[in-house]
CSV table of C-alpha atoms in Angstrom, one decimal:
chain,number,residue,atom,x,y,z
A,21,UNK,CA,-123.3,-74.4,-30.7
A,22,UNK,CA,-120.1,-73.4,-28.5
A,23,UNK,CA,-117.6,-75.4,-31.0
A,24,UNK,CA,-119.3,-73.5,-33.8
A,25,UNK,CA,-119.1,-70.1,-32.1
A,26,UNK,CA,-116.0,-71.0,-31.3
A,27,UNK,CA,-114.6,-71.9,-34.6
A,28,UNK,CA,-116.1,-68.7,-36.0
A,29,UNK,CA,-113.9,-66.7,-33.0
A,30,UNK,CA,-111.0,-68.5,-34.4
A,31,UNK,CA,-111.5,-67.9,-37.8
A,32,UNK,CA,-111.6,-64.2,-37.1
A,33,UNK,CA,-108.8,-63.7,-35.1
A,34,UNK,CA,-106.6,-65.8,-37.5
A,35,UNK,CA,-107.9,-63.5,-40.1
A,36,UNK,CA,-107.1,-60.4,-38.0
A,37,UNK,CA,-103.5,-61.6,-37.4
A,38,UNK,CA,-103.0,-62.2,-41.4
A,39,UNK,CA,-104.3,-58.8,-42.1
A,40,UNK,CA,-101.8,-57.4,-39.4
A,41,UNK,CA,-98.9,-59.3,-41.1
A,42,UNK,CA,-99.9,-58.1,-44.4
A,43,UNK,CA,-100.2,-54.7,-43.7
A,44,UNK,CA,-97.0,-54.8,-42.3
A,45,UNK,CA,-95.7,-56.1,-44.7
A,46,UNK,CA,-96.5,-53.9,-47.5
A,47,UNK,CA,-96.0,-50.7,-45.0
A,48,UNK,CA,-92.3,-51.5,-44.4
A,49,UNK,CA,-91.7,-52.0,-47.6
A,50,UNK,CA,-93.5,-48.5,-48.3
A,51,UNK,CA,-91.2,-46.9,-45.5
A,52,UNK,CA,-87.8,-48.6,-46.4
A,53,UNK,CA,-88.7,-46.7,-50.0
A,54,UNK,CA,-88.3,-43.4,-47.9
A,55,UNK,CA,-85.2,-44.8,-45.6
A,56,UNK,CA,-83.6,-48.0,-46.0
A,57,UNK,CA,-83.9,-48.6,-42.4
A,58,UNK,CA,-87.4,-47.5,-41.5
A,59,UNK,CA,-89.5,-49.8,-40.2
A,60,UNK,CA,-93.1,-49.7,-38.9
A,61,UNK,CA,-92.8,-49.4,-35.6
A,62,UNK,CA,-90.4,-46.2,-36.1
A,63,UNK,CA,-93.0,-45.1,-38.3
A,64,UNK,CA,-95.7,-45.4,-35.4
A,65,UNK,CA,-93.8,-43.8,-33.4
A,66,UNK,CA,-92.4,-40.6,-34.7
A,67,UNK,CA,-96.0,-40.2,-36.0
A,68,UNK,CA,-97.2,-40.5,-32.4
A,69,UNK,CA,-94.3,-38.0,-31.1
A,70,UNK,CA,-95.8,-35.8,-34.1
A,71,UNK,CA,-99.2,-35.5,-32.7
A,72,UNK,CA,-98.2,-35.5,-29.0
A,73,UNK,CA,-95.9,-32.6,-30.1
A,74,UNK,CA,-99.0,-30.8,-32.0
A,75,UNK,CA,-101.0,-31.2,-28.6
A,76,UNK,CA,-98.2,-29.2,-26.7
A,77,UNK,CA,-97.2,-32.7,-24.8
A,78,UNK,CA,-93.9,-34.4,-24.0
A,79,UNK,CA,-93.7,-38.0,-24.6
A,80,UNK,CA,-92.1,-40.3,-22.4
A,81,UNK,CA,-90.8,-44.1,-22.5
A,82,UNK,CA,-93.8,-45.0,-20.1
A,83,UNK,CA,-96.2,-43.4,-22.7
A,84,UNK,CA,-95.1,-45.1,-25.7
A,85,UNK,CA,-95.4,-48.6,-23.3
A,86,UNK,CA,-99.1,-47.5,-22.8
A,87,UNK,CA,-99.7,-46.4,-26.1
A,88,UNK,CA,-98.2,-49.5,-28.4
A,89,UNK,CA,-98.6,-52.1,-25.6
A,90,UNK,CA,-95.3,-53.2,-25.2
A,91,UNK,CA,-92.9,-53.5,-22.8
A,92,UNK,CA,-90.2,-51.5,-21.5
A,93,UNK,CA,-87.5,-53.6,-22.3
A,94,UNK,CA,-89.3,-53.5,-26.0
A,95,UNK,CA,-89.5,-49.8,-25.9
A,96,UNK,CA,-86.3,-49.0,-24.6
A,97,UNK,CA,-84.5,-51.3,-27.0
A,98,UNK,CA,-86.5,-49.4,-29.9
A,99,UNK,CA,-85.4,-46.0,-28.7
A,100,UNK,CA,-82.2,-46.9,-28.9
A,101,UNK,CA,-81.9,-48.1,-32.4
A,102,UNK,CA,-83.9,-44.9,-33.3
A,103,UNK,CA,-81.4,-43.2,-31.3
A,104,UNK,CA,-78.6,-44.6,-33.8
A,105,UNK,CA,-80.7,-43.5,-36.4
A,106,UNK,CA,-80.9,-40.1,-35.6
A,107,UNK,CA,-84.7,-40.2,-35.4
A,108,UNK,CA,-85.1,-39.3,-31.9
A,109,UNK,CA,-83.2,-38.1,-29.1
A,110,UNK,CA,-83.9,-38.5,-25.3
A,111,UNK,CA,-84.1,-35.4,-23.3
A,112,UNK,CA,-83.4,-34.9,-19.3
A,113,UNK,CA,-86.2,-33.9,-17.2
A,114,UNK,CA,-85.2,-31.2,-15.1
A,115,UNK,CA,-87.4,-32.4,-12.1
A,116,UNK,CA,-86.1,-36.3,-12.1
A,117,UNK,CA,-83.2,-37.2,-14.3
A,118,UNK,CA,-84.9,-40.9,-14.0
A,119,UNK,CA,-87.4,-39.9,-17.0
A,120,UNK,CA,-86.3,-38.9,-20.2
A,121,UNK,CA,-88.3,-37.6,-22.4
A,122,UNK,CA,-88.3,-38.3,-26.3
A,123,UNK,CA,-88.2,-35.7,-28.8
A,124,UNK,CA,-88.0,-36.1,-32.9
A,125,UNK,CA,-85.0,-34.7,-34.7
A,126,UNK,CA,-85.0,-32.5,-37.5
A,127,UNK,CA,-83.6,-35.5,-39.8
A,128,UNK,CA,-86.7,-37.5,-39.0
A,129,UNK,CA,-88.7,-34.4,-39.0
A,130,UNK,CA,-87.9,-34.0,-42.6
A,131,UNK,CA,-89.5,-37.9,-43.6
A,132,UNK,CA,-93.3,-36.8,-41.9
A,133,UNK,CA,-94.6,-35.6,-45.2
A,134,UNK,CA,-93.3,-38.9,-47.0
A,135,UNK,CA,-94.1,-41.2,-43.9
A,136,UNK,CA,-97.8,-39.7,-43.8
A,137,UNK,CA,-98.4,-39.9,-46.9
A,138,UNK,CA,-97.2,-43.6,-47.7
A,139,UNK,CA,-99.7,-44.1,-44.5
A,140,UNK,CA,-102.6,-41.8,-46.1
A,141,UNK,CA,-102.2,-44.5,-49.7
A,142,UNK,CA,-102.3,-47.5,-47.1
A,143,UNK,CA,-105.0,-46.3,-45.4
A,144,UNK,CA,-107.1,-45.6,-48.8
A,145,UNK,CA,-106.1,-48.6,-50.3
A,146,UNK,CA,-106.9,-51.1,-47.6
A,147,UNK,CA,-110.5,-49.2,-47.2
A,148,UNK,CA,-111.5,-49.1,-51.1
A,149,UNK,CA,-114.7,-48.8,-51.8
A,150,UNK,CA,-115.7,-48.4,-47.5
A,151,UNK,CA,-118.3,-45.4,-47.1
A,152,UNK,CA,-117.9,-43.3,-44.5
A,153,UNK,CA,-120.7,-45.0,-42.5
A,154,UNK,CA,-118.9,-48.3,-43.2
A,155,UNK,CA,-115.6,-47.2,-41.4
A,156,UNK,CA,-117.2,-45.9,-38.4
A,157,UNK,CA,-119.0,-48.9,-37.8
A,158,UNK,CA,-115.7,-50.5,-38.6
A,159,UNK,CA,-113.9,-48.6,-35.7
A,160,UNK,CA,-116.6,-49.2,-33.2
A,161,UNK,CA,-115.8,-52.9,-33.7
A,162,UNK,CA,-112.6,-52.5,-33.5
A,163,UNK,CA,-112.7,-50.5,-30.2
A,164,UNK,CA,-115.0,-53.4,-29.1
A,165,UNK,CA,-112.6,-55.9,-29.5
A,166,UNK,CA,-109.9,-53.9,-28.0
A,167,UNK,CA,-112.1,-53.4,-24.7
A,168,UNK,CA,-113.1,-57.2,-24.6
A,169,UNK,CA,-108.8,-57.6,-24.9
A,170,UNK,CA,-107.6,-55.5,-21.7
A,171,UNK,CA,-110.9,-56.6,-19.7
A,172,UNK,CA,-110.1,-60.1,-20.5
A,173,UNK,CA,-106.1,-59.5,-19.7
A,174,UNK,CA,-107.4,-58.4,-16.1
């Protein structure tokens, strides 16, 4: 019964990781339509900076680390190519010049509509014919598995 269970754990999670891929896939391919050099991840995050920014809160390096779980070297290494880009600057803080926090530029301020809309079609498309019931139970397993992940990374 474990080497069953097991095989259906494994079966999952490879499915999981081939949904990831394709999704994005397709969503880079969707962003790159908007700007040649747009790629998920940027996406993620100026849509993060967006709603941070909405809630009256400055976003720092540490919180995009927390956020996308990845690692500073990762994050900072992202920043900077956005940086290049024009899609975000980094701003001094007055109080310790240590941490910078990130704001959006006008130039990637002008994609949003695009970006969340090309999100909004992905979104729709992957959960065709999904009630409303359906995705909440949906989320709740997905939050499930995410709290199983960080308990079991402890």
């Amino acid at each position: 019964k474990t080497n069953s269970k097991m095989n259906e754990n494994k079966k999952i999670i490879f499915c999981l990781g081939i949904m990831h891929n394709a999704i994005r896939k397709i969503a880079d391919a969707k962003f790159m339509e908007i700007h040649h050099e747009l790629s998920g991840m940027y996406v993620l995050i100026l849509l993060y900076l967006e709603q941070q920014e909405q809630e009256h809160k400055k976003v720092f390096q540490k919180d995009l680390e927390q956020e996308f779980q990845i690692s500073k070297a990762t994050v900072s290494r992202i920043l900077s190519r956005m940086e290049k880009k024009n899609l975000v600057r980094r701003k001094g803080n007055v109080g310790d010049a240590r941490f910078k926090w990130i704001i959006m530029t006008e130039y990637a301020r002008k994609m949003l509509p695009d970006l969340k809309k090309v999100e909004e079609q992905l979104e729709c498309t992957i959960l065709d014919g999904f009630s409303q019931g359906d995705k909440g139970i949906l989320l709740n397993y997905i939050a499930k598995m995410e709290h199983n992940l960080w308990k079991s990374d402890k």
